[in-house]
mmCIF file of C-alpha atoms and ligand atoms in Angstrom:
data_model
loop_
_atom_site.group_PDB
_atom_site.id
_atom_site.type_symbol
_atom_site.label_atom_id
_atom_site.label_comp_id
_atom_site.label_asym_id
_atom_site.label_seq_id
_atom_site.Cartn_x
_atom_site.Cartn_y
_atom_site.Cartn_z
ATOM 1 C CA UNK A 1 0.000 0.000 0.000
ATOM 2 C CA UNK A 2 1.640 3.206 -1.085
ATOM 3 C CA UNK A 3 -1.282 5.400 -0.030
ATOM 4 C CA UNK A 4 -0.532 8.314 -2.322
ATOM 5 C CA UNK A 5 -4.080 8.349 -3.686
ATOM 6 C CA UNK A 6 -5.746 10.673 -1.205
ATOM 7 C CA UNK A 7 -8.692 12.967 -0.914
ATOM 8 C CA UNK A 8 -7.954 16.643 -1.194
ATOM 9 C CA UNK A 9 -9.754 19.924 -0.624
ATOM 10 C CA UNK A 10 -9.690 22.737 -3.136
ATOM 11 C CA UNK A 11 -11.506 25.678 -1.620
ATOM 12 C CA UNK A 12 -14.875 24.356 -0.522
ATOM 13 C CA UNK A 13 -14.678 21.339 -2.830
ATOM 14 C CA UNK A 14 -13.915 17.991 -1.303
ATOM 15 C CA UNK A 15 -12.340 15.767 -3.971
ATOM 16 C CA UNK A 16 -12.133 12.036 -3.429
ATOM 17 C CA UNK A 17 -8.696 11.730 -4.971
ATOM 18 C CA UNK A 18 -5.730 13.643 -6.303
ATOM 19 C CA UNK A 19 -5.164 12.481 -9.889
ATOM 20 C CA UNK A 20 -6.487 14.978 -12.406
ATOM 21 C CA UNK A 21 -6.618 15.310 -16.189
ATOM 22 C CA UNK A 22 -4.691 18.371 -17.399
ATOM 23 C CA UNK A 23 -5.967 20.714 -20.033
ATOM 24 C CA UNK A 24 -4.502 20.331 -23.521
ATOM 25 C CA UNK A 25 -5.562 22.683 -26.295
ATOM 26 C CA UNK A 26 -6.219 20.710 -29.462
ATOM 27 C CA UNK A 27 -6.880 17.520 -27.497
ATOM 28 C CA UNK A 28 -9.177 18.180 -24.554
ATOM 29 C CA UNK A 29 -12.922 18.096 -25.094
ATOM 30 C CA UNK A 30 -15.942 16.669 -23.308
ATOM 31 C CA UNK A 31 -15.248 13.202 -24.749
ATOM 32 C CA UNK A 32 -11.620 13.018 -23.586
ATOM 33 C CA UNK A 33 -12.692 14.380 -20.204
ATOM 34 C CA UNK A 34 -15.410 11.775 -19.951
ATOM 35 C CA UNK A 35 -12.954 9.002 -20.881
ATOM 36 C CA UNK A 36 -10.494 10.257 -18.262
ATOM 37 C CA UNK A 37 -13.171 10.481 -15.549
ATOM 38 C CA UNK A 38 -14.508 7.066 -16.467
ATOM 39 C CA UNK A 39 -11.038 5.615 -15.999
ATOM 40 C CA UNK A 40 -10.690 7.209 -12.591
ATOM 41 C CA UNK A 41 -9.437 10.789 -12.981
ATOM 42 C CA UNK A 42 -11.059 12.830 -10.224
ATOM 43 C CA UNK A 43 -11.264 16.106 -12.064
ATOM 44 C CA UNK A 44 -10.661 17.044 -15.685
ATOM 45 C CA UNK A 45 -9.916 20.632 -16.635
ATOM 46 C CA UNK A 46 -11.651 21.935 -19.733
ATOM 47 C CA UNK A 47 -9.586 23.200 -22.585
ATOM 48 C CA UNK A 48 -8.561 26.818 -22.158
ATOM 49 C CA UNK A 49 -11.421 29.133 -22.994
ATOM 50 C CA UNK A 50 -11.023 32.747 -24.025
ATOM 51 C CA UNK A 51 -12.566 35.046 -21.433
ATOM 52 C CA UNK A 52 -13.277 37.598 -24.123
ATOM 53 C CA UNK A 53 -14.999 35.097 -26.383
ATOM 54 C CA UNK A 54 -17.061 33.871 -23.446
ATOM 55 C CA UNK A 55 -18.398 37.286 -22.574
ATOM 56 C CA UNK A 56 -19.297 37.776 -26.219
ATOM 57 C CA UNK A 57 -21.392 34.693 -25.485
ATOM 58 C CA UNK A 58 -20.555 32.786 -28.625
ATOM 59 C CA UNK A 59 -22.317 29.428 -28.782
ATOM 60 C CA UNK A 60 -19.132 27.600 -29.669
ATOM 61 C CA UNK A 61 -17.336 29.040 -26.660
ATOM 62 C CA UNK A 62 -20.080 27.925 -24.284
ATOM 63 C CA UNK A 63 -20.053 24.488 -25.880
ATOM 64 C CA UNK A 64 -16.382 24.160 -24.886
ATOM 65 C CA UNK A 65 -17.485 24.067 -21.277
ATOM 66 C CA UNK A 66 -20.297 21.582 -21.723
ATOM 67 C CA UNK A 67 -20.333 19.180 -18.784
ATOM 68 C CA UNK A 68 -19.001 15.778 -19.810
ATOM 69 C CA UNK A 69 -20.766 12.498 -19.033
ATOM 70 C CA UNK A 70 -19.984 11.564 -15.458
ATOM 71 C CA UNK A 71 -18.424 14.949 -14.701
ATOM 72 C CA UNK A 72 -19.301 15.881 -11.140
ATOM 73 C CA UNK A 73 -16.978 18.862 -10.922
ATOM 74 C CA UNK A 74 -16.846 21.089 -13.963
ATOM 75 C CA UNK A 75 -13.426 22.776 -13.860
ATOM 76 C CA UNK A 76 -13.320 25.560 -16.439
ATOM 77 C CA UNK A 77 -10.007 27.002 -17.516
ATOM 78 C CA UNK A 78 -10.034 30.633 -18.675
ATOM 79 C CA UNK A 79 -7.371 32.690 -20.344
ATOM 80 C CA UNK A 80 -7.315 36.385 -20.969
ATOM 81 C CA UNK A 81 -5.499 39.639 -20.445
ATOM 82 C CA UNK A 82 -7.778 41.988 -18.580
ATOM 83 C CA UNK A 83 -8.578 41.052 -14.964
ATOM 84 C CA UNK A 84 -12.019 42.644 -15.308
ATOM 85 C CA UNK A 85 -12.809 40.607 -18.425
ATOM 86 C CA UNK A 86 -11.634 37.464 -16.679
ATOM 87 C CA UNK A 87 -13.868 38.390 -13.741
ATOM 88 C CA UNK A 88 -16.915 38.827 -15.967
ATOM 89 C CA UNK A 89 -16.143 35.567 -17.771
ATOM 90 C CA UNK A 90 -15.829 33.814 -14.415
ATOM 91 C CA UNK A 91 -19.334 34.928 -13.450
ATOM 92 C CA UNK A 92 -20.671 33.664 -16.783
ATOM 93 C CA UNK A 93 -18.883 30.357 -16.365
ATOM 94 C CA UNK A 94 -20.417 30.024 -12.891
ATOM 95 C CA UNK A 95 -23.869 30.825 -14.285
ATOM 96 C CA UNK A 96 -23.348 28.127 -16.906
ATOM 97 C CA UNK A 97 -22.550 25.382 -14.439
ATOM 98 C CA UNK A 98 -18.845 25.673 -13.565
ATOM 99 C CA UNK A 99 -17.874 24.381 -10.136
ATOM 100 C CA UNK A 100 -14.246 25.498 -10.209
ATOM 101 C CA UNK A 101 -12.323 28.060 -12.234
ATOM 102 C CA UNK A 102 -8.733 27.862 -13.386
ATOM 103 C CA UNK A 103 -6.683 30.761 -14.689
ATOM 104 C CA UNK A 104 -4.270 29.837 -17.460
ATOM 105 C CA UNK A 105 -1.023 31.680 -16.761
ATOM 106 C CA UNK A 106 1.171 29.199 -18.597
ATOM 107 C CA UNK A 107 0.245 28.926 -22.276
ATOM 108 C CA UNK A 108 3.443 29.565 -24.273
ATOM 109 C CA UNK A 109 1.833 30.162 -27.682
ATOM 110 C CA UNK A 110 2.834 33.558 -29.141
ATOM 111 C CA UNK A 111 -0.684 34.336 -30.321
ATOM 112 C CA UNK A 112 -1.767 34.142 -26.666
ATOM 113 C CA UNK A 113 1.272 35.635 -24.906
ATOM 114 C CA UNK A 114 1.437 38.444 -27.492
ATOM 115 C CA UNK A 115 -1.817 39.745 -26.010
ATOM 116 C CA UNK A 116 -0.536 39.498 -22.459
ATOM 117 C CA UNK A 117 -2.379 36.253 -21.681
ATOM 118 C CA UNK A 118 -1.140 32.739 -20.830
ATOM 119 C CA UNK A 119 2.507 32.690 -19.782
ATOM 120 C CA UNK A 120 2.656 36.478 -20.218
ATOM 121 C CA UNK A 121 0.040 36.814 -17.465
ATOM 122 C CA UNK A 122 2.485 35.003 -15.182
ATOM 123 C CA UNK A 123 5.095 37.729 -15.854
ATOM 124 C CA UNK A 124 3.083 40.630 -14.508
ATOM 125 C CA UNK A 125 2.459 39.627 -10.932
ATOM 126 C CA UNK A 126 0.174 42.555 -10.032
ATOM 127 C CA UNK A 127 -2.127 41.782 -12.949
ATOM 128 C CA UNK A 128 -2.096 38.066 -12.169
ATOM 129 C CA UNK A 129 -3.146 38.780 -8.576
ATOM 130 C CA UNK A 130 -5.872 41.163 -9.703
ATOM 131 C CA UNK A 131 -7.175 38.564 -12.170
ATOM 132 C CA UNK A 132 -7.413 35.973 -9.392
ATOM 133 C CA UNK A 133 -9.261 38.470 -7.198
ATOM 134 C CA UNK A 134 -11.694 39.356 -9.967
ATOM 135 C CA UNK A 135 -12.319 35.698 -10.814
ATOM 136 C CA UNK A 136 -12.852 34.956 -7.132
ATOM 137 C CA UNK A 137 -15.860 37.289 -7.124
ATOM 138 C CA UNK A 138 -17.768 34.588 -9.017
ATOM 139 C CA UNK A 139 -17.898 32.709 -5.712
ATOM 140 C CA UNK A 140 -16.168 29.520 -6.914
ATOM 141 C CA UNK A 141 -12.758 28.142 -5.956
ATOM 142 C CA UNK A 142 -10.057 29.481 -8.262
ATOM 143 C CA UNK A 143 -6.904 27.598 -9.213
ATOM 144 C CA UNK A 144 -4.040 29.074 -11.221
ATOM 145 C CA UNK A 145 -1.793 27.209 -13.630
ATOM 146 C CA UNK A 146 1.688 28.662 -13.901
ATOM 147 C CA UNK A 147 5.062 27.817 -15.397
ATOM 148 C CA UNK A 148 8.421 28.289 -13.705
ATOM 149 C CA UNK A 149 8.983 31.570 -15.492
ATOM 150 C CA UNK A 150 9.451 33.172 -18.864
ATOM 151 C CA UNK A 151 12.978 31.897 -19.475
ATOM 152 C CA UNK A 152 16.059 30.942 -17.454
ATOM 153 C CA UNK A 153 16.763 34.629 -16.775
ATOM 154 C CA UNK A 154 13.257 35.206 -15.471
ATOM 155 C CA UNK A 155 12.314 32.433 -13.065
ATOM 156 C CA UNK A 156 9.449 33.856 -11.011
ATOM 157 C CA UNK A 157 7.260 30.930 -9.986
ATOM 158 C CA UNK A 158 7.647 31.674 -6.290
ATOM 159 C CA UNK A 159 6.431 35.283 -6.509
ATOM 160 C CA UNK A 160 3.676 34.324 -8.928
ATOM 161 C CA UNK A 161 2.416 31.450 -6.777
ATOM 162 C CA UNK A 162 2.515 33.419 -3.515
ATOM 163 C CA UNK A 163 0.777 36.402 -5.093
ATOM 164 C CA UNK A 164 -1.938 34.147 -6.538
ATOM 165 C CA UNK A 165 -2.529 32.508 -3.156
ATOM 166 C CA UNK A 166 -2.647 35.869 -1.372
ATOM 167 C CA UNK A 167 -5.195 36.991 -3.948
ATOM 168 C CA UNK A 168 -7.370 34.003 -3.061
ATOM 169 C CA UNK A 169 -6.252 31.050 -5.217
ATOM 170 C CA UNK A 170 -7.269 27.745 -3.618
ATOM 171 C CA UNK A 171 -4.595 25.673 -5.387
ATOM 172 C CA UNK A 172 -1.738 26.167 -7.821
ATOM 173 C CA UNK A 173 -1.190 23.973 -10.856
ATOM 174 C CA UNK A 174 2.526 24.009 -11.549
ATOM 175 C CA UNK A 175 4.154 22.994 -14.820
ATOM 176 C CA UNK A 176 7.790 23.709 -14.008
ATOM 177 C CA UNK A 177 9.069 24.485 -17.456
ATOM 178 C CA UNK A 178 9.750 28.005 -18.650
ATOM 179 C CA UNK A 179 7.775 29.568 -21.446
ATOM 180 C CA UNK A 180 10.896 29.389 -23.565
ATOM 181 C CA UNK A 181 11.148 25.629 -22.981
ATOM 182 C CA UNK A 182 7.654 25.109 -24.332
ATOM 183 C CA UNK A 183 7.132 21.387 -23.881
ATOM 184 C CA UNK A 184 10.742 20.305 -24.454
ATOM 185 C CA UNK A 185 13.497 19.389 -22.047
ATOM 186 C CA UNK A 186 12.716 18.135 -18.580
ATOM 187 C CA UNK A 187 10.288 19.680 -16.134
ATOM 188 C CA UNK A 188 12.044 20.983 -13.010
ATOM 189 C CA UNK A 189 10.651 18.795 -10.259
ATOM 190 C CA UNK A 190 12.984 20.422 -7.731
ATOM 191 C CA UNK A 191 11.047 23.673 -8.145
ATOM 192 C CA UNK A 192 7.842 21.676 -7.720
ATOM 193 C CA UNK A 193 9.173 20.213 -4.492
ATOM 194 C CA UNK A 194 10.053 23.642 -3.080
ATOM 195 C CA UNK A 195 6.696 25.101 -4.075
ATOM 196 C CA UNK A 196 4.857 22.162 -2.497
ATOM 197 C CA UNK A 197 6.670 22.850 0.770
ATOM 198 C CA UNK A 198 6.207 26.633 0.632
ATOM 199 C CA UNK A 199 2.538 27.040 -0.184
ATOM 200 C CA UNK A 200 -0.335 26.785 2.285
ATOM 201 C CA UNK A 201 -2.658 25.478 -0.475
ATOM 202 C CA UNK A 202 -2.435 22.276 -2.551
ATOM 203 C CA UNK A 203 0.050 22.242 -5.407
ATOM 204 C CA UNK A 204 -0.975 20.191 -8.441
ATOM 205 C CA UNK A 205 2.151 18.924 -10.161
ATOM 206 C CA UNK A 206 2.502 18.679 -13.924
ATOM 207 C CA UNK A 207 5.319 17.738 -16.260
ATOM 208 C CA UNK A 208 6.731 14.471 -17.568
ATOM 209 C CA UNK A 209 3.958 12.267 -16.210
ATOM 210 C CA UNK A 210 4.091 9.603 -18.888
ATOM 211 C CA UNK A 211 3.298 6.485 -16.849
ATOM 212 C CA UNK A 212 1.781 5.439 -13.519
ATOM 213 C CA UNK A 213 5.299 4.976 -12.148
ATOM 214 C CA UNK A 214 6.230 8.547 -13.064
ATOM 215 C CA UNK A 215 3.176 9.780 -11.130
ATOM 216 C CA UNK A 216 4.210 7.771 -8.089
ATOM 217 C CA UNK A 217 7.703 9.207 -8.428
ATOM 218 C CA UNK A 218 6.396 12.764 -8.607
ATOM 219 C CA UNK A 219 4.361 12.345 -5.413
ATOM 220 C CA UNK A 220 7.286 10.695 -3.708
ATOM 221 C CA UNK A 221 10.010 13.084 -4.833
ATOM 222 C CA UNK A 222 8.174 16.391 -4.640
ATOM 223 C CA UNK A 223 5.497 16.041 -1.961
ATOM 224 C CA UNK A 224 2.927 17.688 -4.242
ATOM 225 C CA UNK A 225 -0.648 17.094 -3.123
ATOM 226 C CA UNK A 226 -2.147 16.296 -6.530
ATOM 227 C CA UNK A 227 -1.027 15.676 -10.090
ATOM 228 C CA UNK A 228 -2.416 16.398 -13.518
ATOM 229 C CA UNK A 229 -1.583 14.066 -16.398
ATOM 230 C CA UNK A 230 -1.253 15.614 -19.844
ATOM 231 C CA UNK A 231 0.546 14.050 -22.832
ATOM 232 C CA UNK A 232 0.759 10.692 -21.069
ATOM 233 C CA UNK A 233 -3.007 10.322 -21.469
ATOM 234 C CA UNK A 234 -3.209 10.992 -25.209
ATOM 235 C CA UNK A 235 -4.673 7.799 -26.676
ATOM 236 C CA UNK A 236 -4.125 6.272 -23.268
ATOM 237 C CA UNK A 237 -6.974 7.065 -20.875
ATOM 238 C CA UNK A 238 -6.246 3.751 -19.131
ATOM 239 C CA UNK A 239 -3.305 5.558 -17.508
ATOM 240 C CA UNK A 240 -5.763 6.943 -14.927
ATOM 241 C CA UNK A 241 -7.044 3.585 -13.703
ATOM 242 C CA UNK A 242 -3.559 2.099 -13.730
ATOM 243 C CA UNK A 243 -2.208 5.077 -11.807
ATOM 244 C CA UNK A 244 -4.952 4.866 -9.206
ATOM 245 C CA UNK A 245 -4.199 1.177 -8.656
ATOM 246 C CA UNK A 246 -0.504 1.851 -8.270
ATOM 247 C CA UNK A 247 -1.024 4.771 -5.892
ATOM 248 C CA UNK A 248 -3.681 2.990 -3.846
ATOM 249 C CA UNK A 249 -2.219 -0.434 -3.325
ATOM 250 C CA UNK A 250 1.064 -0.625 -5.170
ATOM 251 C CA UNK A 251 -0.286 -2.846 -7.956
ATOM 252 C CA UNK A 252 1.675 -2.223 -11.125
ATOM 253 C CA UNK A 253 -0.339 -3.453 -14.067
ATOM 254 C CA UNK A 254 1.238 -4.353 -17.379
ATOM 255 C CA UNK A 255 0.337 -1.776 -20.030
ATOM 256 C CA UNK A 256 -2.950 -2.406 -21.810
ATOM 257 C CA UNK A 257 -2.648 -4.803 -24.715
ATOM 258 C CA UNK A 258 -3.316 -3.375 -28.194
ATOM 259 C CA UNK A 259 -6.798 -4.957 -28.425
ATOM 260 C CA UNK A 260 -7.833 -3.137 -25.262
ATOM 261 C CA UNK A 261 -6.524 0.162 -26.563
ATOM 262 C CA UNK A 262 -8.187 -0.293 -29.930
ATOM 263 C CA UNK A 263 -11.468 -0.995 -28.169
ATOM 264 C CA UNK A 264 -11.218 2.331 -26.338
ATOM 265 C CA UNK A 265 -10.143 4.030 -29.590
ATOM 266 C CA UNK A 266 -13.300 2.743 -31.323
ATOM 267 C CA UNK A 267 -15.425 3.954 -28.417
ATOM 268 C CA UNK A 268 -13.680 7.347 -28.538
ATOM 269 C CA UNK A 269 -14.257 7.652 -32.289
ATOM 270 C CA UNK A 270 -17.946 6.747 -32.024
ATOM 271 C CA UNK A 271 -18.576 9.066 -29.065
ATOM 272 C CA UNK A 272 -16.773 11.968 -30.762
ATOM 273 C CA UNK A 273 -18.726 11.489 -34.005
ATOM 274 C CA UNK A 274 -21.992 11.511 -32.056
ATOM 275 C CA UNK A 275 -20.984 14.628 -30.126
ATOM 276 C CA UNK A 276 -19.264 16.736 -32.783
ATOM 277 C CA UNK A 277 -20.544 15.264 -36.054
ATOM 278 C CA UNK A 278 -18.689 13.156 -38.605
ATOM 279 C CA UNK A 279 -16.976 15.963 -40.495
ATOM 280 C CA UNK A 280 -15.350 17.683 -37.545
ATOM 281 C CA UNK A 281 -14.479 14.360 -35.925
ATOM 282 C CA UNK A 282 -12.773 13.016 -39.059
ATOM 283 C CA UNK A 283 -10.656 16.174 -39.062
ATOM 284 C CA UNK A 284 -9.769 16.244 -35.369
ATOM 285 C CA UNK A 285 -9.629 12.647 -34.154
ATOM 286 C CA UNK A 286 -6.525 11.429 -35.980
ATOM 287 C CA UNK A 287 -3.997 12.736 -33.478
ATOM 288 C CA UNK A 288 -5.864 10.853 -30.764
ATOM 289 C CA UNK A 289 -5.966 7.664 -32.830
ATOM 290 C CA UNK A 290 -2.227 7.961 -33.479
ATOM 291 C CA UNK A 291 -1.850 8.090 -29.694
ATOM 292 C CA UNK A 292 -3.799 4.856 -29.225
ATOM 293 C CA UNK A 293 -1.393 2.901 -31.430
ATOM 294 C CA UNK A 294 1.788 4.737 -30.439
ATOM 295 C CA UNK A 295 4.735 2.547 -29.618
ATOM 296 C CA UNK A 296 3.483 -0.672 -31.200
ATOM 297 C CA UNK A 297 5.815 -2.547 -33.465
ATOM 298 C CA UNK A 298 4.437 -2.336 -37.003
ATOM 299 C CA UNK A 299 2.071 0.547 -36.137
ATOM 300 C CA UNK A 300 3.563 2.737 -38.869
ATOM 301 C CA UNK A 301 1.438 1.248 -41.640
ATOM 302 C CA UNK A 302 -1.791 1.545 -39.653
ATOM 303 C CA UNK A 303 -0.909 5.120 -38.690
ATOM 304 C CA UNK A 304 -0.283 6.030 -42.311
ATOM 305 C CA UNK A 305 -3.659 4.599 -43.331
ATOM 306 C CA UNK A 306 -5.436 6.363 -40.470
ATOM 307 C CA UNK A 307 -3.878 9.691 -41.453
ATOM 308 C CA UNK A 308 -5.176 9.418 -45.006
ATOM 309 C CA UNK A 309 -8.655 8.060 -44.203
ATOM 310 C CA UNK A 310 -11.305 10.630 -44.954
ATOM 311 C CA UNK A 311 -14.406 9.625 -43.045
ATOM 312 C CA UNK A 312 -15.671 7.886 -39.929
ATOM 313 C CA UNK A 313 -16.564 4.521 -41.535
ATOM 314 C CA UNK A 314 -13.063 4.333 -43.057
ATOM 315 C CA UNK A 315 -11.443 5.163 -39.711
ATOM 316 C CA UNK A 316 -13.635 2.635 -37.897
ATOM 317 C CA UNK A 317 -12.868 -0.105 -40.365
ATOM 318 C CA UNK A 318 -9.110 0.580 -40.011
ATOM 319 C CA UNK A 319 -9.432 0.293 -36.237
ATOM 320 C CA UNK A 320 -11.301 -3.013 -36.687
ATOM 321 C CA UNK A 321 -8.733 -4.184 -39.211
ATOM 322 C CA UNK A 322 -5.947 -3.146 -36.829
ATOM 323 C CA UNK A 323 -7.595 -5.260 -34.214
ATOM 324 C CA UNK A 324 -7.698 -8.313 -36.465
ATOM 325 C CA UNK A 325 -4.087 -8.017 -37.535
ATOM 326 C CA UNK A 326 -3.107 -7.504 -33.873
ATOM 327 C CA UNK A 327 -4.997 -10.675 -32.941
ATOM 328 C CA UNK A 328 -3.120 -12.555 -35.682
ATOM 329 C CA UNK A 329 0.169 -11.207 -34.349
ATOM 330 C CA UNK A 330 -0.770 -11.808 -30.764
ATOM 331 C CA UNK A 331 1.631 -14.655 -30.131
ATOM 332 C CA UNK A 332 4.573 -12.314 -30.771
ATOM 333 C CA UNK A 333 3.442 -9.003 -29.439
ATOM 334 C CA UNK A 334 1.071 -9.702 -26.639
ATOM 335 C CA UNK A 335 1.959 -6.834 -24.350
ATOM 336 C CA UNK A 336 3.560 -4.202 -26.463
ATOM 337 C CA UNK A 337 0.959 -1.426 -25.916
HETATM 338 C C1 FMN B 1 -0.651 20.153 -27.063
HETATM 339 C C2 FMN B 1 -0.694 20.707 -25.678
HETATM 340 C C3 FMN B 1 -1.673 21.642 -25.344
HETATM 341 C C4 FMN B 1 -1.725 22.171 -24.060
HETATM 342 N N1 FMN B 1 -2.703 23.056 -23.734
HETATM 343 C C5 FMN B 1 -2.824 23.499 -22.454
HETATM 344 C C6 FMN B 1 -3.908 24.343 -22.064
HETATM 345 O O1 FMN B 1 -4.772 24.710 -22.866
HETATM 346 N N2 FMN B 1 -3.961 24.735 -20.765
HETATM 347 C C7 FMN B 1 -3.031 24.335 -19.841
HETATM 348 O O2 FMN B 1 -3.131 24.703 -18.675
HETATM 349 N N3 FMN B 1 -1.997 23.555 -20.196
HETATM 350 C C8 FMN B 1 -1.882 23.123 -21.459
HETATM 351 N N4 FMN B 1 -0.860 22.286 -21.798
HETATM 352 C C9 FMN B 1 0.110 21.899 -20.771
HETATM 353 C C10 FMN B 1 -0.246 20.572 -20.106
HETATM 354 O O3 FMN B 1 -1.452 20.669 -19.391
HETATM 355 C C11 FMN B 1 0.872 20.105 -19.157
HETATM 356 O O4 FMN B 1 1.000 21.046 -18.119
HETATM 357 C C12 FMN B 1 2.214 19.965 -19.876
HETATM 358 O O5 FMN B 1 2.041 19.280 -21.093
HETATM 359 C C13 FMN B 1 3.246 19.230 -19.014
HETATM 360 O O6 FMN B 1 2.887 17.919 -18.789
HETATM 361 P P1 FMN B 1 3.527 16.654 -19.608
HETATM 362 O O7 FMN B 1 5.020 16.931 -19.721
HETATM 363 O O8 FMN B 1 3.183 15.484 -18.724
HETATM 364 O O9 FMN B 1 2.835 16.627 -20.928
HETATM 365 C C14 FMN B 1 -0.777 21.764 -23.084
HETATM 366 C C15 FMN B 1 0.191 20.830 -23.449
HETATM 367 C C16 FMN B 1 0.254 20.308 -24.707
HETATM 368 C C17 FMN B 1 1.311 19.286 -25.042
#
């Protein structure tokens, strides 16, 4: 029994565990959140939503925060520049069912930082604090997701995190890479360890969580109170159930076999097509499907075919075909997923 899977409080919310699904623009939607929750994630952040677009009340923006199947706590991530706009968007999110709000102060994309949002919000501590205060007026717990700084010459996670907490943040999500690092190099777990010791509120660790063992290691090495899994869950929602088992009772399962992953991939494809329609799904699902078959010997051919398939029936039949060829190969590659 390792006992790292624990309940945790974020503001007035009592969560029955501490393994969360991180937000990933281009990947996260209500289907991936539902898959994650179904596999045992306790909370799944929505994709980042523009505060400005939300207050313009565009239908598409509101649809990004649609509650997923089985989603008890709707955790809406907002990004923006003006604290007042973020505050107004927070109220709207609350009126539309949000239970928790997260401020994105970590997105490295130039289009976002160029407007002073995302990682650029984390650079201007006074504005960050004001944004947290304004968002707090919506009456929901607010979490803030930050990076370690802008670049190696501007490491400011400590000031940013303390200011956010003083302004009312109930937890800090920490991805300890700089904006300049983007998603490359290693995340600085030493910074995560120091932050976890320093802050009076829970720190949710992020960065390089690519397996259940890596999650266990992060808890063990940094003392963070919760984790959020990001790239490790792409095409691999089973990582949540496997992680929970490892954290709860030390059981280390072998990775899911390809047939199991293809079964989830088919479910994902069908659910996405029902939710978003065939056309949009055919366009957006391929990166997920590539994730489901990642790392298999001889996956290259199937990946190539998936990438060139143009509609849902073609994608589904490739996933079925993949299954059959995997079954034929089973003697050799039973546990290569
Ligand atoms: C494609 C992609 C999109 C992301 N989008 C967001 C986002 O919208 N909001 C956010 O807070 N983090 C976002 N992240 C950061 C992740 O949530 C996570 O903090 C980061 O990937 C580090 O974890 P990892 O090394 O385990 O992937 C994104 C990451 C990736 C790879």
